mmCIF file of C-alpha atoms in Angstrom:
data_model
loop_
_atom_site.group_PDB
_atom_site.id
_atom_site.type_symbol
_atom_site.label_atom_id
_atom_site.label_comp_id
_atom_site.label_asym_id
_atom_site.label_seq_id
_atom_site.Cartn_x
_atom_site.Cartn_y
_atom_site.Cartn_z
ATOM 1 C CA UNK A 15 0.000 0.000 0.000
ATOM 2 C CA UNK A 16 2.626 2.683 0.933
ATOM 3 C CA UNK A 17 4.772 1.286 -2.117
ATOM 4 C CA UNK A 18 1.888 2.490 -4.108
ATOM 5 C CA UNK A 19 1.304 5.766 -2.882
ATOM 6 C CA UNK A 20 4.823 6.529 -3.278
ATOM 7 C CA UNK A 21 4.808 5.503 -7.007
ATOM 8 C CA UNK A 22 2.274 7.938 -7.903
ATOM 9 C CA UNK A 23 5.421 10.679 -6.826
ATOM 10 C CA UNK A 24 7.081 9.408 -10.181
ATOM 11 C CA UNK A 25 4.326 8.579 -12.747
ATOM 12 C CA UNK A 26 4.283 10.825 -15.456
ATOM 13 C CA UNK A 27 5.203 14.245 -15.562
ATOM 14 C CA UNK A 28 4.066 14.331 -11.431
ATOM 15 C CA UNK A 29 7.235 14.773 -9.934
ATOM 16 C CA UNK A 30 8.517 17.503 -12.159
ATOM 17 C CA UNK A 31 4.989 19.523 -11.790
ATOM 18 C CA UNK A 32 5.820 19.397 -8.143
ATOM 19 C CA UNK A 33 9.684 20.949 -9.176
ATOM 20 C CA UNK A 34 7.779 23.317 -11.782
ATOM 21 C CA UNK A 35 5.682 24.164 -8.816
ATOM 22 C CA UNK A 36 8.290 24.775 -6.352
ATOM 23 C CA UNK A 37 9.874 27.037 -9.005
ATOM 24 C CA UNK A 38 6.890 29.085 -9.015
ATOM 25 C CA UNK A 39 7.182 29.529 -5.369
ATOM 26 C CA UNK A 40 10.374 30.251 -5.454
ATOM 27 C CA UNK A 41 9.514 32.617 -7.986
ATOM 28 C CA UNK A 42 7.108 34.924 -6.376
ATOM 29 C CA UNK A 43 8.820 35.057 -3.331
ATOM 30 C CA UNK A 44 11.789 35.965 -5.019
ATOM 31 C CA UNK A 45 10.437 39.072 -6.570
ATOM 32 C CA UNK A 46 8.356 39.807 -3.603
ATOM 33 C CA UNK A 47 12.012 39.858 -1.157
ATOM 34 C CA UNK A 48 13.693 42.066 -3.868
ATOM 35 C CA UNK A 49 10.631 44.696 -3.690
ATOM 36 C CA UNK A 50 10.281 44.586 -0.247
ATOM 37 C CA UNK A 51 13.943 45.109 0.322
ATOM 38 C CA UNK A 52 14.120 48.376 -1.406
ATOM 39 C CA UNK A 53 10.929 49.582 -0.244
ATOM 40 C CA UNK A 54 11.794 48.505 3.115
ATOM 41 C CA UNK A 55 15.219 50.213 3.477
ATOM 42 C CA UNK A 56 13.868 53.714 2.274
ATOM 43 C CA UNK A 57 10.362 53.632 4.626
ATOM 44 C CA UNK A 58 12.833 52.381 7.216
ATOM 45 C CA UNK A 59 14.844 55.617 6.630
ATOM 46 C CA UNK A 60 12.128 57.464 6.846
ATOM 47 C CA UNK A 61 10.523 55.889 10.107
ATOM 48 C CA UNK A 62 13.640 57.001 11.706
ATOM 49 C CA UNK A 63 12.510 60.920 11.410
ATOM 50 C CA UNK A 64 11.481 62.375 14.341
ATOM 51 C CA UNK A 65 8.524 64.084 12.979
ATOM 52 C CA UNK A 66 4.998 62.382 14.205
ATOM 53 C CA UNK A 67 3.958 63.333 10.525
ATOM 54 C CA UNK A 68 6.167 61.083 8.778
ATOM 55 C CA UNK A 69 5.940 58.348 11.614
ATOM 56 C CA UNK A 70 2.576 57.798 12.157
ATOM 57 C CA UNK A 71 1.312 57.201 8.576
ATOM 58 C CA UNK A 72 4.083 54.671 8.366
ATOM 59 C CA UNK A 73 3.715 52.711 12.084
ATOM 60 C CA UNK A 74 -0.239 52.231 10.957
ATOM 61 C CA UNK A 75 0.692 50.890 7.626
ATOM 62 C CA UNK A 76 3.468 48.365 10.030
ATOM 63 C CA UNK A 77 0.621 47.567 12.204
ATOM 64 C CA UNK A 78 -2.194 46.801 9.585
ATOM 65 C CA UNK A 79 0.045 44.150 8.173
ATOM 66 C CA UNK A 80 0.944 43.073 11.436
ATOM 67 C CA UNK A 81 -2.449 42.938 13.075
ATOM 68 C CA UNK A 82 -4.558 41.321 10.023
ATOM 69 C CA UNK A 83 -3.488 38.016 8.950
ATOM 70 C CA UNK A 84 -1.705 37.564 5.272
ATOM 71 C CA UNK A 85 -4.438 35.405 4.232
ATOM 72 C CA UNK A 86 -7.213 37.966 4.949
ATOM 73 C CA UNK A 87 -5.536 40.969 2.556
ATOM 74 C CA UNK A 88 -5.035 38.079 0.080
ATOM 75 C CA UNK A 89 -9.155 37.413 -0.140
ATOM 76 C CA UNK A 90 -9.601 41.208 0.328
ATOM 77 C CA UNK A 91 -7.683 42.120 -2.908
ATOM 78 C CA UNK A 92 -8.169 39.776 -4.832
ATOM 79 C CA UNK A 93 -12.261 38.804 -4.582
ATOM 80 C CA UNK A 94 -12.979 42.065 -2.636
ATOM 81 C CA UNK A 95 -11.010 45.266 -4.975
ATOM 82 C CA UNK A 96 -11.914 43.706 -8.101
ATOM 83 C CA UNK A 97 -15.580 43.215 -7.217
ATOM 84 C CA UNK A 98 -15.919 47.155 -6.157
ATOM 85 C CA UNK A 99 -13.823 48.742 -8.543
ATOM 86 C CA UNK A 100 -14.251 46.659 -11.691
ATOM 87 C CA UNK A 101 -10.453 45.415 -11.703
ATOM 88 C CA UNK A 102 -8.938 42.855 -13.118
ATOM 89 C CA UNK A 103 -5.842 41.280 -10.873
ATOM 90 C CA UNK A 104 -4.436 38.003 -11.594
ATOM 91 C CA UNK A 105 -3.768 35.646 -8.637
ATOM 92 C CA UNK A 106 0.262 36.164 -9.361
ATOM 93 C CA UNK A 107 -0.391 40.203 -9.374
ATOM 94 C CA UNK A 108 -1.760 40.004 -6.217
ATOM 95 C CA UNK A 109 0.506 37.405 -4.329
ATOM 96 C CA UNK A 110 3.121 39.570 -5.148
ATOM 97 C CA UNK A 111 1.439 42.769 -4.310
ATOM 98 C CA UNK A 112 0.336 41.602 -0.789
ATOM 99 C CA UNK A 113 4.049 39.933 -0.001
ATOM 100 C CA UNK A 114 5.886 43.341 -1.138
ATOM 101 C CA UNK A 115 3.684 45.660 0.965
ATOM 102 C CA UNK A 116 4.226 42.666 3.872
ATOM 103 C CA UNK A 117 7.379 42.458 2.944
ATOM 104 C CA UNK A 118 8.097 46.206 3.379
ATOM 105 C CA UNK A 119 6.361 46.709 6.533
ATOM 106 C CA UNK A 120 8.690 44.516 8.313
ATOM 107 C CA UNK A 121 12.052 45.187 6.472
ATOM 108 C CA UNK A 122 11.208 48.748 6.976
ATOM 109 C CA UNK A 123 10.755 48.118 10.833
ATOM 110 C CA UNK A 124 14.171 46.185 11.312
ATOM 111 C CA UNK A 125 15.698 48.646 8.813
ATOM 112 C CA UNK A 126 14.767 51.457 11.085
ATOM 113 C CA UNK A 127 15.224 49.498 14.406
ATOM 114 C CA UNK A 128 19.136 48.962 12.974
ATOM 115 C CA UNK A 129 20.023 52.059 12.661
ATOM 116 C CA UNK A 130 18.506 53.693 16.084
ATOM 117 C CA UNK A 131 20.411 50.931 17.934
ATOM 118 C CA UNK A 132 23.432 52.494 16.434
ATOM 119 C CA UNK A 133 25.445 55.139 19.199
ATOM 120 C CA UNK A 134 24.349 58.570 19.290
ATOM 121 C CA UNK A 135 27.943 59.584 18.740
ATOM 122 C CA UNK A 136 27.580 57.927 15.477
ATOM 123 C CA UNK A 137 25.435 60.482 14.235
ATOM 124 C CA UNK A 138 27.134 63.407 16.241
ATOM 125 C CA UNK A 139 30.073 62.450 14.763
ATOM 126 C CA UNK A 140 29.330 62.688 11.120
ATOM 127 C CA UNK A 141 27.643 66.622 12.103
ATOM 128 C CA UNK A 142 31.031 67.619 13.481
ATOM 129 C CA UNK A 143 32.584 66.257 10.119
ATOM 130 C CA UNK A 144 30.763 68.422 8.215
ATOM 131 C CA UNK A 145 28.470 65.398 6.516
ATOM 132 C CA UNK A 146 25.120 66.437 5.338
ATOM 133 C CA UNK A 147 21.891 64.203 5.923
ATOM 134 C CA UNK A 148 22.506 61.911 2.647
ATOM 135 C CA UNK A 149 25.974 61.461 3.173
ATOM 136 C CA UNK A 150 25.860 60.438 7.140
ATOM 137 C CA UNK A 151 23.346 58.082 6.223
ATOM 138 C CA UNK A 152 25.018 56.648 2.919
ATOM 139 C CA UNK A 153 28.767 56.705 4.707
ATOM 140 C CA UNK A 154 28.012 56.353 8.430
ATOM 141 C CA UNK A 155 24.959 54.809 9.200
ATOM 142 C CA UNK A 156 23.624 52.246 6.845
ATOM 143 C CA UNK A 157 26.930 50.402 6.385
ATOM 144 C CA UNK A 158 26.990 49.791 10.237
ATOM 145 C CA UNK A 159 22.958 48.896 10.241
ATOM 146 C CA UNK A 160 23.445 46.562 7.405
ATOM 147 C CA UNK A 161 25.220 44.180 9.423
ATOM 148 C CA UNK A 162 22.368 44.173 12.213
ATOM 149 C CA UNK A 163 19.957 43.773 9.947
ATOM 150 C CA UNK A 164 21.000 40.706 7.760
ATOM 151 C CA UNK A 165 20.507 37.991 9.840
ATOM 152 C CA UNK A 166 16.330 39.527 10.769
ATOM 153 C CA UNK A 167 15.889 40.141 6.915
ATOM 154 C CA UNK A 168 17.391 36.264 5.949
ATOM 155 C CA UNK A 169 14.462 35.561 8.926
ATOM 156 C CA UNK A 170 11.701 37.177 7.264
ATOM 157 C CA UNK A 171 12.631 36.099 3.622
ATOM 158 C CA UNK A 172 12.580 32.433 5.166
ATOM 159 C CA UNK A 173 9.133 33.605 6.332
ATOM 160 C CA UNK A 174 7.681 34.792 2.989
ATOM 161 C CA UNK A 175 9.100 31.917 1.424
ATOM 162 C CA UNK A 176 7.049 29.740 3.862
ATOM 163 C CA UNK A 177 3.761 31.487 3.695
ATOM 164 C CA UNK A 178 3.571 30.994 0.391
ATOM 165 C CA UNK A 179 1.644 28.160 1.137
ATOM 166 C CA UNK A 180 -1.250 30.339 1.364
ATOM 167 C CA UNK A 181 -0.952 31.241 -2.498
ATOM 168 C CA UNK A 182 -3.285 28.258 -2.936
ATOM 169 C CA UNK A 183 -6.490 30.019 -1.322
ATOM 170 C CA UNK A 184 -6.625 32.418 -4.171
ATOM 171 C CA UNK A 185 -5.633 29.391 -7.138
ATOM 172 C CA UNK A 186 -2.488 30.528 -7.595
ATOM 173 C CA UNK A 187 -0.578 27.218 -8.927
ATOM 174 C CA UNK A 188 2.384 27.059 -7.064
ATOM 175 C CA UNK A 189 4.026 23.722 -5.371
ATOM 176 C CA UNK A 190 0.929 23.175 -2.786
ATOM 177 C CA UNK A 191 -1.629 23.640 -5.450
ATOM 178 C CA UNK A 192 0.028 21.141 -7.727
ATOM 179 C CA UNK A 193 0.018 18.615 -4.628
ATOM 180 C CA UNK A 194 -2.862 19.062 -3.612
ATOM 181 C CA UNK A 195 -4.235 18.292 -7.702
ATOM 182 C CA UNK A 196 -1.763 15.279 -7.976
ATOM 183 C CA UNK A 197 -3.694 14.087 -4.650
ATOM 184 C CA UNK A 198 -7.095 14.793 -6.211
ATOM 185 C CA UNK A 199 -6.947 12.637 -9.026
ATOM 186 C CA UNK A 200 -5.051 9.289 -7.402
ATOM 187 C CA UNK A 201 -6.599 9.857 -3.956
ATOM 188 C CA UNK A 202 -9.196 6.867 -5.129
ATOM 189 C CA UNK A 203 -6.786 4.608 -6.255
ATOM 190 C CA UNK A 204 -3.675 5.587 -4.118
ATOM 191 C CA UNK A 205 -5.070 5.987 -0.380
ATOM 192 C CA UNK A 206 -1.994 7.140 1.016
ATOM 193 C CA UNK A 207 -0.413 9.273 -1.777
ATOM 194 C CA UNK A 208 -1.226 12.637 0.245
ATOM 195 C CA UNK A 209 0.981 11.320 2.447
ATOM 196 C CA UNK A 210 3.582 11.235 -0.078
ATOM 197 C CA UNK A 211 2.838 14.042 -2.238
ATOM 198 C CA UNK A 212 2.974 16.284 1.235
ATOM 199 C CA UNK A 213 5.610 14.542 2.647
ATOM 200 C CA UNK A 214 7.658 15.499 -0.298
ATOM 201 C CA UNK A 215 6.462 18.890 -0.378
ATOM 202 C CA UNK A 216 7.563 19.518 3.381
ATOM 203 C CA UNK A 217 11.073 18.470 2.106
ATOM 204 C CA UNK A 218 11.778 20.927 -0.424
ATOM 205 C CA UNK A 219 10.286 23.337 2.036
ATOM 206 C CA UNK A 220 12.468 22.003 4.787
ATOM 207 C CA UNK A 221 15.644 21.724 2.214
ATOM 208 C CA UNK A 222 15.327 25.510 1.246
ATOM 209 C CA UNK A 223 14.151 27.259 4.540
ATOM 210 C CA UNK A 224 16.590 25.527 7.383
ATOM 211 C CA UNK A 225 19.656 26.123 5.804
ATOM 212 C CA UNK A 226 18.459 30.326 5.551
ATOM 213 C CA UNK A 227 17.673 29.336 8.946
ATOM 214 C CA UNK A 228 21.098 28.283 10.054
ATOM 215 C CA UNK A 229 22.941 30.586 8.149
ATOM 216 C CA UNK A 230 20.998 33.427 10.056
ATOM 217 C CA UNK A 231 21.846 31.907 13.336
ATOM 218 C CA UNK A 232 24.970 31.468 12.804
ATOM 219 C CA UNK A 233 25.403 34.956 11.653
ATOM 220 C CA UNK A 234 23.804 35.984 14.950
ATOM 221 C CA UNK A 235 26.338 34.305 16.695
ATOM 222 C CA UNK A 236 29.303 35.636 14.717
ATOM 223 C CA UNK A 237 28.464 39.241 14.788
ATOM 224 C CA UNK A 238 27.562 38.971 18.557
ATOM 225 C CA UNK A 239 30.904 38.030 19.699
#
């Protein structure tokens, strides 16, 4: 019985869907990380104004993407904004629209917790040297926050990467959807190939997300001492 569950992971073209599908993943999230990194480091830059005009806009833009789930601004624009305003937005458009505003929000947040961690003489410093407000943050300041922020941003891209998963509530066909199909149409014959098919899946998940995982810890652990 388990023998034939696992077979169905090789009939056909099945296994290389699954890889086609993972790609896709892979894919999305890639784009979304590169968006949300530039976004992230100028908001960031930004947040770290002291005017309550700039900040507040930006912290209730953090905590709407904080408070309400991914999967919730997913349904909301895609079924929701096209309904209302007579829009069309594939499911690919809008995965990667909600993971680079998501993506931003928190990139911008460690971006801008970075660099206030940073001395005060740091910034005092580059006054008394004559540096003006784009050159003490392009000299001074971002090359030291860069370091602190690495190993949070290699976090959240693992993150993304993982929530991904939830691509399939709006039919976008990335490596879950393609499972989940392969499952549908041998489920009758194969009783245990979801075990498979998902068992698989969790290992290109697992092969691509602990090594970020490591490699940010260990990072953690380098800089720190």
């Amino acid at each position: 019985m388990l023998n034939s569950g696992i077979s169905v992971l090789f009939e056909g073209t099945n296994f290389l869907r699954l890889l086609e599908g993972l790609f896709e993943t892979l894919r999305v999230a890639l784009i979304a990380v590169v968006i949300s990194i530039v976004m992230g480091i100028i908001i960031g830059i930004i947040r770290t104004s002291k005017n309550k005009l700039v900040q507040v806009p930006f912290r209730i833009y953090l905590e709407l993407f904080r408070i309400i789930p991914i999967l919730v601004w997913l349904f909301v624009i895609y079924y929701i904004v096209p309904a209302n305003f007579g829009l069309e937005l594939s499911s690919e458009l809008v995965a990667l629209i909600v993971f680079s505003l998501w993506g931003a929000a928190e990139m911008s947040d460690i971006v801008r917790g970075a660099i206030i961690s940073l001395p005060k003489h740091q910034v005092e410093s580059s006054k008394a040297l004559g540096l003006g407000v784009v050159q003490m943050y392009r000299y001074v300041l971002i090359p030291q926050a860069t370091k602190r922020s690495i190993p949070p941003m290699i976090n959240l891209i693992t993150r993304m990467i993982k929530t991904t998963a939830l691509l399939t509530m709006i039919g976008f066909v990335e490596v879950i959807k393609v499972g989940q199909q392969i499952i549908n149409v041998n489920n009758l014959e194969h009783p245990t190939v979801s075990f498979w098919i998902y068992g698989f899946i969790f290992f290109l998940y697992f092969c691509i997300c602990f090594p970020l995982s490591r490699f940010s810890r260990k990072l953690e652990q380098k800089w720190a001492t």
